Coordinates of C-alpha atoms in Angstrom, one line a residue:
X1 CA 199.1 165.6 76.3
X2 CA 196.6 168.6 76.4
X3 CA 195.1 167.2 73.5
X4 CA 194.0 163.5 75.5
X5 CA 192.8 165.7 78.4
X6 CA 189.6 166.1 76.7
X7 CA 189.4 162.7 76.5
X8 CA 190.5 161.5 79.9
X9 CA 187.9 163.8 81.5
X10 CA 185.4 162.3 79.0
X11 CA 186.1 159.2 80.3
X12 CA 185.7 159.8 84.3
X13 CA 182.7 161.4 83.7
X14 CA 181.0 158.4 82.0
X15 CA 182.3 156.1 84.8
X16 CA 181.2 158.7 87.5
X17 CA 177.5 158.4 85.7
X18 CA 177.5 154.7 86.1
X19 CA 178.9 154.4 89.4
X20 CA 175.8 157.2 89.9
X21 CA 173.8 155.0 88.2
X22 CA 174.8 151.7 90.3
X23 CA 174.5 154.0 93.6
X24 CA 170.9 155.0 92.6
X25 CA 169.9 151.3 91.6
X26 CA 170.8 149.8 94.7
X27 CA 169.5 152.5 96.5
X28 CA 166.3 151.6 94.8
X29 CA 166.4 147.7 95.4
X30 CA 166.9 148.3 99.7
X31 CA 164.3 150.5 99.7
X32 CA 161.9 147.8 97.6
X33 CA 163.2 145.1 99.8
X34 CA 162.6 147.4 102.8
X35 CA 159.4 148.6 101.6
X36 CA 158.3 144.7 101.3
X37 CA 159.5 143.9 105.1
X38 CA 157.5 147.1 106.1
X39 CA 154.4 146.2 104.0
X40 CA 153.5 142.6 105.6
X41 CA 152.3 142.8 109.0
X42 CA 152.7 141.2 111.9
X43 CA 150.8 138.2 113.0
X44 CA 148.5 138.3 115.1
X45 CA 147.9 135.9 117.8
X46 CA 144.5 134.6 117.8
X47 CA 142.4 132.2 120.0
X48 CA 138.8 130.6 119.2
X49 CA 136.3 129.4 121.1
X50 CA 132.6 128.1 120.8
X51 CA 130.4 129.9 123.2
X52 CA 127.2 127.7 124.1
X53 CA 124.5 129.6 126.2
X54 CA 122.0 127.6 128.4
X55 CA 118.2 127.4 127.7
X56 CA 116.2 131.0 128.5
X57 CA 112.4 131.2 129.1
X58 CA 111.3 132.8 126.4
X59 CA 110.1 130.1 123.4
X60 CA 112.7 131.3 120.9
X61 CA 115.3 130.9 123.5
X62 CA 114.2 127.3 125.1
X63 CA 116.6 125.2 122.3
X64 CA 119.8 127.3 123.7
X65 CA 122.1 129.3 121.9
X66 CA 125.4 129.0 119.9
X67 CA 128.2 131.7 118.7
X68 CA 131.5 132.1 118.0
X69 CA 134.5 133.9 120.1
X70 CA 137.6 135.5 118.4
X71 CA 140.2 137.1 121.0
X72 CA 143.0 138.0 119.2
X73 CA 145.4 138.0 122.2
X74 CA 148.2 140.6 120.3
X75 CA 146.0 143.5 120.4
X76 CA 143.3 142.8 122.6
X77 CA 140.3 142.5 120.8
X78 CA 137.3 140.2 121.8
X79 CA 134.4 139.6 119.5
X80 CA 131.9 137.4 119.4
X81 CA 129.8 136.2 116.2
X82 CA 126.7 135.7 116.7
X83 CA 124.4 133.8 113.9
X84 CA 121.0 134.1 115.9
X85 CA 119.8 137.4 115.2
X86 CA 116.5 138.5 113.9
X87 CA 114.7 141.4 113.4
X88 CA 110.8 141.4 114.8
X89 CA 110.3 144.4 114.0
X90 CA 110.2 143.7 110.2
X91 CA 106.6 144.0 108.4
X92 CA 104.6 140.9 108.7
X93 CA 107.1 138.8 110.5
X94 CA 104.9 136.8 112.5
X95 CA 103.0 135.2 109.3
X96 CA 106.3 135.3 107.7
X97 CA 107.7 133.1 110.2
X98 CA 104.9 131.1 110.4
X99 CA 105.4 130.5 106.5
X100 CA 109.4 130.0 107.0
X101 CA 110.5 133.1 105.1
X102 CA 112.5 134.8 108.4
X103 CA 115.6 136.0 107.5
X104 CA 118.5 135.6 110.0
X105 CA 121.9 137.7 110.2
X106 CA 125.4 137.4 111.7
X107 CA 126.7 140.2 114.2
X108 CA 129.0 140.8 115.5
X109 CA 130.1 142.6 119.2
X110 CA 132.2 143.0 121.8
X111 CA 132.8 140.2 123.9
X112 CA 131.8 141.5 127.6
X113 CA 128.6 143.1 126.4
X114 CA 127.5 139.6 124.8
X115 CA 128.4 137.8 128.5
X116 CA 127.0 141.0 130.2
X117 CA 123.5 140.5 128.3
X118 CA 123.1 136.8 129.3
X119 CA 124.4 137.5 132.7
X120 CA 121.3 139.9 132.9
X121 CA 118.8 137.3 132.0
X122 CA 120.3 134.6 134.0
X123 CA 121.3 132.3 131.5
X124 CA 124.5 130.3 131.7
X125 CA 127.5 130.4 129.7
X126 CA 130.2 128.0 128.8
X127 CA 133.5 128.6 126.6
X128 CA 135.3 125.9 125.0
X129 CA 138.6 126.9 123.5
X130 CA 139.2 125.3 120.1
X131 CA 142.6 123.6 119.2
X132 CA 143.1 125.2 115.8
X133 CA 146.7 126.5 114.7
X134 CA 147.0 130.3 114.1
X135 CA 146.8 129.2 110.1
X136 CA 143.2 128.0 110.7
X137 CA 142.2 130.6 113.8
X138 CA 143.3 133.6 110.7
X139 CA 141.2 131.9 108.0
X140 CA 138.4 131.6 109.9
X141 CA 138.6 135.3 111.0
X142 CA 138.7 136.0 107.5
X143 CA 135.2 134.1 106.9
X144 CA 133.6 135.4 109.8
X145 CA 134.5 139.3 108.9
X146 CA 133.3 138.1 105.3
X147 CA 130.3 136.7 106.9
X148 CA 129.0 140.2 108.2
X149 CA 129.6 142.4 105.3
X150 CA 125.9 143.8 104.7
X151 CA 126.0 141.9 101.4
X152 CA 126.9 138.7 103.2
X153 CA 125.0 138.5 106.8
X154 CA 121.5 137.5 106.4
X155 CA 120.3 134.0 105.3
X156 CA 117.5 132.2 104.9
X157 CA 116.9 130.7 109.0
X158 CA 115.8 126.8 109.1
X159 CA 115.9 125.8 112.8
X160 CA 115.9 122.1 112.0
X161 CA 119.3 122.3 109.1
X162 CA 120.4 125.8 109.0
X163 CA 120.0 127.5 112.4
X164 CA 122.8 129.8 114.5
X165 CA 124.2 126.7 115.8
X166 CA 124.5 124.6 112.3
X167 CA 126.2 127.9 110.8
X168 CA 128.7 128.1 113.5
X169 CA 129.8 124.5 113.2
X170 CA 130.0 124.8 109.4
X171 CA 132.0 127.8 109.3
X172 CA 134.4 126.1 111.8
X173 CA 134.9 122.7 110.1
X174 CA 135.6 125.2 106.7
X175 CA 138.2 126.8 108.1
X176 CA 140.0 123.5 108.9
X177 CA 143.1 122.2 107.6
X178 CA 141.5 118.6 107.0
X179 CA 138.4 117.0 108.2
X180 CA 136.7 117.0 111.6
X181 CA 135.8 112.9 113.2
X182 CA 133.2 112.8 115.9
X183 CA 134.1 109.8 118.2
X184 CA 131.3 109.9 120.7
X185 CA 128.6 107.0 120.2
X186 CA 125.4 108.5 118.2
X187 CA 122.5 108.4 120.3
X188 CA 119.3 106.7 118.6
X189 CA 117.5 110.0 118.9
X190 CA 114.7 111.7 116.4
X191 CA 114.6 115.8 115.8
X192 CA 111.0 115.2 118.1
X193 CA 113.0 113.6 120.8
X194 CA 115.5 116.2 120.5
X195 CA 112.7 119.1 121.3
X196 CA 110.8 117.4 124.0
X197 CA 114.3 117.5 125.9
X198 CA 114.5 121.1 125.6
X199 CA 110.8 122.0 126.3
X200 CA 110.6 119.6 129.0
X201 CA 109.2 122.3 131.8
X202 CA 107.2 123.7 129.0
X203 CA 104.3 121.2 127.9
X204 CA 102.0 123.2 125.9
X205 CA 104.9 124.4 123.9
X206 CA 105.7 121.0 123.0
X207 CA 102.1 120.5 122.3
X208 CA 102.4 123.3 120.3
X209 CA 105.5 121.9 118.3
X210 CA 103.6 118.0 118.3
X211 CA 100.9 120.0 116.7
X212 CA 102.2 121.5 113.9
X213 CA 105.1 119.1 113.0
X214 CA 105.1 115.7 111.2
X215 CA 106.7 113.0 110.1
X216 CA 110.1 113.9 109.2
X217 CA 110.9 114.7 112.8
X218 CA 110.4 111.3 113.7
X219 CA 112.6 109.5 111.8
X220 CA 116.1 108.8 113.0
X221 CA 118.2 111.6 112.9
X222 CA 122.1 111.5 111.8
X223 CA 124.4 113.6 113.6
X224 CA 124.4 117.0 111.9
X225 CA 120.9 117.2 112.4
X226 CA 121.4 116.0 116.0
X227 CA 123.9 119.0 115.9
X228 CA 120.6 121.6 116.0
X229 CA 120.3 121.1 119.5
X230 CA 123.4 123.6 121.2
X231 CA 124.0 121.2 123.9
X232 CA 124.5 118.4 121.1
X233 CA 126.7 120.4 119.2
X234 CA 129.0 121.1 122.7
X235 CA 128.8 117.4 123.9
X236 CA 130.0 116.1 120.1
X237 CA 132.7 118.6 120.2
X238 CA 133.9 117.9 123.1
X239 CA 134.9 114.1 121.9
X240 CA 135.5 115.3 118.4
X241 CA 139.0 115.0 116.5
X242 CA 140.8 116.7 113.7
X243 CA 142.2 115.0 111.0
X244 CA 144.5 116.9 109.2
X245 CA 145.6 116.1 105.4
X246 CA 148.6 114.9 106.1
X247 CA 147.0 112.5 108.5
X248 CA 148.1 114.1 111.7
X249 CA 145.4 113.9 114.4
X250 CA 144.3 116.1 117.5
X251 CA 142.2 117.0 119.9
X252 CA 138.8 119.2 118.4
X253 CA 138.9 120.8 122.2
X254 CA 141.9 122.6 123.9
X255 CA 139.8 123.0 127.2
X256 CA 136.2 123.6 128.2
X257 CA 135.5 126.4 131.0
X258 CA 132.8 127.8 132.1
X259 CA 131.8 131.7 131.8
X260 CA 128.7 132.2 133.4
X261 CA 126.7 130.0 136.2
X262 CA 122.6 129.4 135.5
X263 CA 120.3 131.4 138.2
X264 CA 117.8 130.3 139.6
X265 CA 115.0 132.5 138.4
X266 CA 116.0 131.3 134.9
X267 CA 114.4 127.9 135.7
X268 CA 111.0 128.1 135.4
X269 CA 108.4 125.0 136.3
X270 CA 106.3 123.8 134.2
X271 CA 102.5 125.0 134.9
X272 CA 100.3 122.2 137.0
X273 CA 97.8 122.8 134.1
X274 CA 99.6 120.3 131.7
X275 CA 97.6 120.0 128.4
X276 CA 97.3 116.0 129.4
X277 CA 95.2 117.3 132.4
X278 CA 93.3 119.6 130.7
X279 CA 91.9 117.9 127.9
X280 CA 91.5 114.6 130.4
X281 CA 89.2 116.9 132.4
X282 CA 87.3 117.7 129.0
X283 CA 87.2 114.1 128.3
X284 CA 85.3 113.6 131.9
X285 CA 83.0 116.3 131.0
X286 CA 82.1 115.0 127.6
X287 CA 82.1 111.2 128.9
X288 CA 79.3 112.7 131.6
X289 CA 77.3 114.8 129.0
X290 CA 76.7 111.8 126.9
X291 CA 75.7 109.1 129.7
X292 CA 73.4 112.5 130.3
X293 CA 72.3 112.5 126.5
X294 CA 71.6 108.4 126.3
X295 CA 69.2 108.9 129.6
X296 CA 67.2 111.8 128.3
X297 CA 67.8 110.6 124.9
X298 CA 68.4 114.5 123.6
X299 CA 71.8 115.3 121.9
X300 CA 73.3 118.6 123.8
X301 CA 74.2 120.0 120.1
X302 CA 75.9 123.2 121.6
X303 CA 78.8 121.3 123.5
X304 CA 79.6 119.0 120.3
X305 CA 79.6 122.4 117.9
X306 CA 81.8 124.1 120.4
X307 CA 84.5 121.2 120.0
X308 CA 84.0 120.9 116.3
X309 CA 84.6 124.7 116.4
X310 CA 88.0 124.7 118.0
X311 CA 88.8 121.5 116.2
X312 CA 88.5 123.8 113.1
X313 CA 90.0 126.9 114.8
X314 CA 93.2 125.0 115.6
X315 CA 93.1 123.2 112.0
X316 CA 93.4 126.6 110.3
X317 CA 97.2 127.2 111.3
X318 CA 98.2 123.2 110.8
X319 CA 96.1 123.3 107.1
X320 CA 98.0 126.5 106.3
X321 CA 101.3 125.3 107.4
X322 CA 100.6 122.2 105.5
X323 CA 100.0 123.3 102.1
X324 CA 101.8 126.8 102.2
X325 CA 104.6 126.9 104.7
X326 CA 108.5 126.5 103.6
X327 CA 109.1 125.5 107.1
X328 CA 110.6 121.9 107.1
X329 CA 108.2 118.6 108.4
X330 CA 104.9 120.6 108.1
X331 CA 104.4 119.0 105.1
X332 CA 104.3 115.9 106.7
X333 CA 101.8 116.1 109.2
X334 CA 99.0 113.7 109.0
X335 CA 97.1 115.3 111.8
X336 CA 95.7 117.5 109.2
X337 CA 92.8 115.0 108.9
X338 CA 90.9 115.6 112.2
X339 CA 93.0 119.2 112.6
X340 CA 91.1 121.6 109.3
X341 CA 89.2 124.6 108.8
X342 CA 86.4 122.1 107.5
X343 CA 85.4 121.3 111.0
X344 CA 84.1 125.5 111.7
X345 CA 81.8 124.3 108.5
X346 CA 80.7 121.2 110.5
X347 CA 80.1 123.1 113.8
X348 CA 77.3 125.4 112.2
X349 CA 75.9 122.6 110.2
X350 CA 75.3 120.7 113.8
X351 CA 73.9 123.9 114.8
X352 CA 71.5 124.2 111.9
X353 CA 70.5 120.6 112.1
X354 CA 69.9 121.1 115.9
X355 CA 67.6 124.9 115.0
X356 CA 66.1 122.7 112.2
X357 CA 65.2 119.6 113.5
X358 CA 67.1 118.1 111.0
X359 CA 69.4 114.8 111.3
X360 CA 72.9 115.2 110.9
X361 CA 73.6 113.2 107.7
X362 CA 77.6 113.7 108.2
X363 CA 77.9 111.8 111.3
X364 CA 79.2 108.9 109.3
X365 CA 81.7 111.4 107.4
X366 CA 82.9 112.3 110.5
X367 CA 83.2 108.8 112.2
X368 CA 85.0 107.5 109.0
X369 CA 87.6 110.9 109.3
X370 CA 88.1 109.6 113.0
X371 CA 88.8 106.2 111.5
X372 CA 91.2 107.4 108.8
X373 CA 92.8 109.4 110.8
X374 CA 94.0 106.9 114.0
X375 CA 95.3 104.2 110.8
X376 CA 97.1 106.9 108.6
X377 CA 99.0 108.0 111.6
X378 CA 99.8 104.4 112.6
X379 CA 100.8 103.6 109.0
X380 CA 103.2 106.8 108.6
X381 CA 104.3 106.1 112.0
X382 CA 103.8 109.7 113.3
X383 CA 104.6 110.5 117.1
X384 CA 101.4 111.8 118.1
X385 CA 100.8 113.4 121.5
X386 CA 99.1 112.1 124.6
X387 CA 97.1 115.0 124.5
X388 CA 96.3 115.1 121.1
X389 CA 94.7 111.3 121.4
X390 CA 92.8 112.4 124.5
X391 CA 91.0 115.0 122.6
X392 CA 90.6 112.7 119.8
X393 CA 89.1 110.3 121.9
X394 CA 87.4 113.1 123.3
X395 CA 86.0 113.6 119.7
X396 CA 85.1 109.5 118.9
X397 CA 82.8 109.7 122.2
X398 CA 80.5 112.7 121.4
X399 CA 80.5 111.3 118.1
X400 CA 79.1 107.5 118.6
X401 CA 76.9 109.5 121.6
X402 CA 74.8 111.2 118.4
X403 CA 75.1 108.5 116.7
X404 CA 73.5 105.9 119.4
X405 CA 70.7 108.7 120.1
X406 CA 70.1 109.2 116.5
X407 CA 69.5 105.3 115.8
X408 CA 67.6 105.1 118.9
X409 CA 65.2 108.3 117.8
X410 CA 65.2 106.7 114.2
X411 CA 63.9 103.3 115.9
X412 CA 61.3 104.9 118.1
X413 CA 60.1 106.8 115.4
X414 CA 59.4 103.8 113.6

């Protein structure tokens, strides 16, 4: 008996070690199991909405603005994402605007300081709340946050195909669960069309933009270029639908509010000096300096060198643009024939021909550029302004004015 004893405590002890043993591994396996319950968070309710800001007065603000709102409603949070931010201050970013090389960024900041800065500057606000599930809402939080790493936040800014408004609508329909339908009817509008709505009270800016633009902004535009416009993008979302992948369908829009009302003083007129007056009045002028010049049969050289001047002055930012800018439609834009820096070059020839009694010997050039110019335009079927055919007419007048008083003199003199 004494001599199993040894044997006996042997044996509790090893089944005391395995029981230890079991004790320790369960242990081991609640506290992983607990450790995994303790390590996912909680999910956070989140809402999103697509902000859309009315028209300001500045130039860079008469198109409207688009960003993004995410309010996660668990903690409290409000943020808005905001795709239209540049920097001015950056060396050289006039000419490198003018050349299409601005950089954009996202940002990102509290919500109340966003509606607190337009509510300064009197521009209005309205908030439509998106009908995404929480699946989408969180992925799309995910790509905004992405979005504004410093490595991530600037791009390349195209205000015709990838402006703060495009962006916003892009990173939306990627964070979708399926495919977003736009129901409303398309409207048969061009990208032109488009900005003479939003620069309506401002004429010479759409001057300006007829100017310098070409072709490509007046053919028909499909609806994601339509989609440039802020107002567009709100009206199309407002009828749009979700198609999901398993072919469930719902409403783009949970409900449309607005945030902040338009004041007054944001509304400014548009100046009684429209270009289409202005260069009418010049017409007059020049129309009643040359039945002046056929009586006294004497060309007044100084008024025709001053146009041809600012013909040339004006065609050294639409030459430039044409053959160096990255800007999209400049490329396009036939009014580069009567609108180049040759015409400064013409100006002081009429000037030396006038100091040397000389006869201008490019007034048939000229009349031929006039020519080529009115059937190009025609042919490529460019949307010319009223004003812009004013001064060419303008131009056509003082033209066949030297041309009748040179003939005459050349007649006389023989």
């Amino acid at each position: 008996m004494l001599r199993r004893l040894p044997f006996f405590l042997y044996l509790c002890t090893h089944i005391m070690h395995l029981m230890k043993r079991f004790i320790l591994i369960l242990f081991l396996l609640m506290l992983n199991i607990l450790g995994i319950s303790a390590q996912e968070p909680t999910r956070d309710s989140l809402r999103v909405s697509l902000i859309t800001c009315t028209p300001g007065q500045h130039a860079y603000a008469h198109f409207g603005h688009t960003a993004i709102r995410l309010t996660n409603i668990t903690n409290g949070e409000d943020i808005v994402f905001n795709y239209g931010c540049f920097d001015s201050t950056v060396s050289n970013f006039v000419m490198k605007f003018i050349k299409g090389e601005t950089d954009y960024v996202v940002d990102a900041e509290e919500a109340e300081y966003f509606f607190a800065r337009y509510d300064y500057i009197g521009r209005g606000v309205t908030e439509q709340v998106l009908n995404l599930t929480q699946d989408e809402c969180q992925k799309l939080a995910e790509l905004l946050f992405t979005n504004i790493l410093p490595t991530n936040r600037g791009y390349r800014y195209n205000w015709l195909y990838d402006n703060c408004t495009t962006r916003a609508r892009d990173v939306i329909e990627k964070a979708i669960n399926g495919k977003v339908s736009y129901t409303n009817d398309l409207p048969s509008l061009t990208a032109r069309n488009e900005l003479h709505e939003c620069l309506y009270n401002d004429s010479w800016l759409r001057l300006g933009v007829d100017l310098l633009l070409g072709t490509e902004i007046d053919k028909h535009a499909p609806r994601k270029v339509q989609q440039f416009i802020p107002a567009h993008y709100e009206n199309d979302l407002n009828n749009a639908e979700i198609i999901t992948t398993d072919g469930l369908v719902r409403k783009m829009v949970a409900g449309q509010y607005p945030i902040l009302g338009e004041k007054d003083s944001n509304k400014a007129g548009d100046t009684p000096f429209t270009p289409v007056i202005v260069f009418s009045l010049l017409c007059i002028i020049a129309s009643a300096l040359s039945i002046y010049d056929i009586r006294r049969k004497i060309i007044s050289y100084w008024f025709d060198a001053l146009l041809h001047l600012l013909q040339g002055i004006a065609g050294i930012i639409i030459a430039y643009l044409f053959f160096f800018s990255l800007h999209p439609a400049v490329s396009t834009n036939w009014q580069v024939i009567i609108f180049n820096p040759l015409y400064i070059l013409y100006a002081i020839y009429i000037i030396y021909c006038h100091v040397k009694n000389k006869k201008d010997r490019l007034i048939n050039v000229n009349t031929a550029v006039l020519c080529i110019f009115v059937i190009v335009v025609l042919i490529a079927k460019q949307d010319i302004n009223v004003s812009v055919w004013i001064m060419a007419f303008t131009l056509c007048i003082r033209n066949l004015t030297r041309y009748h008083i040179i003939l005459k003199t050349n007649k006389n003199s023989k």
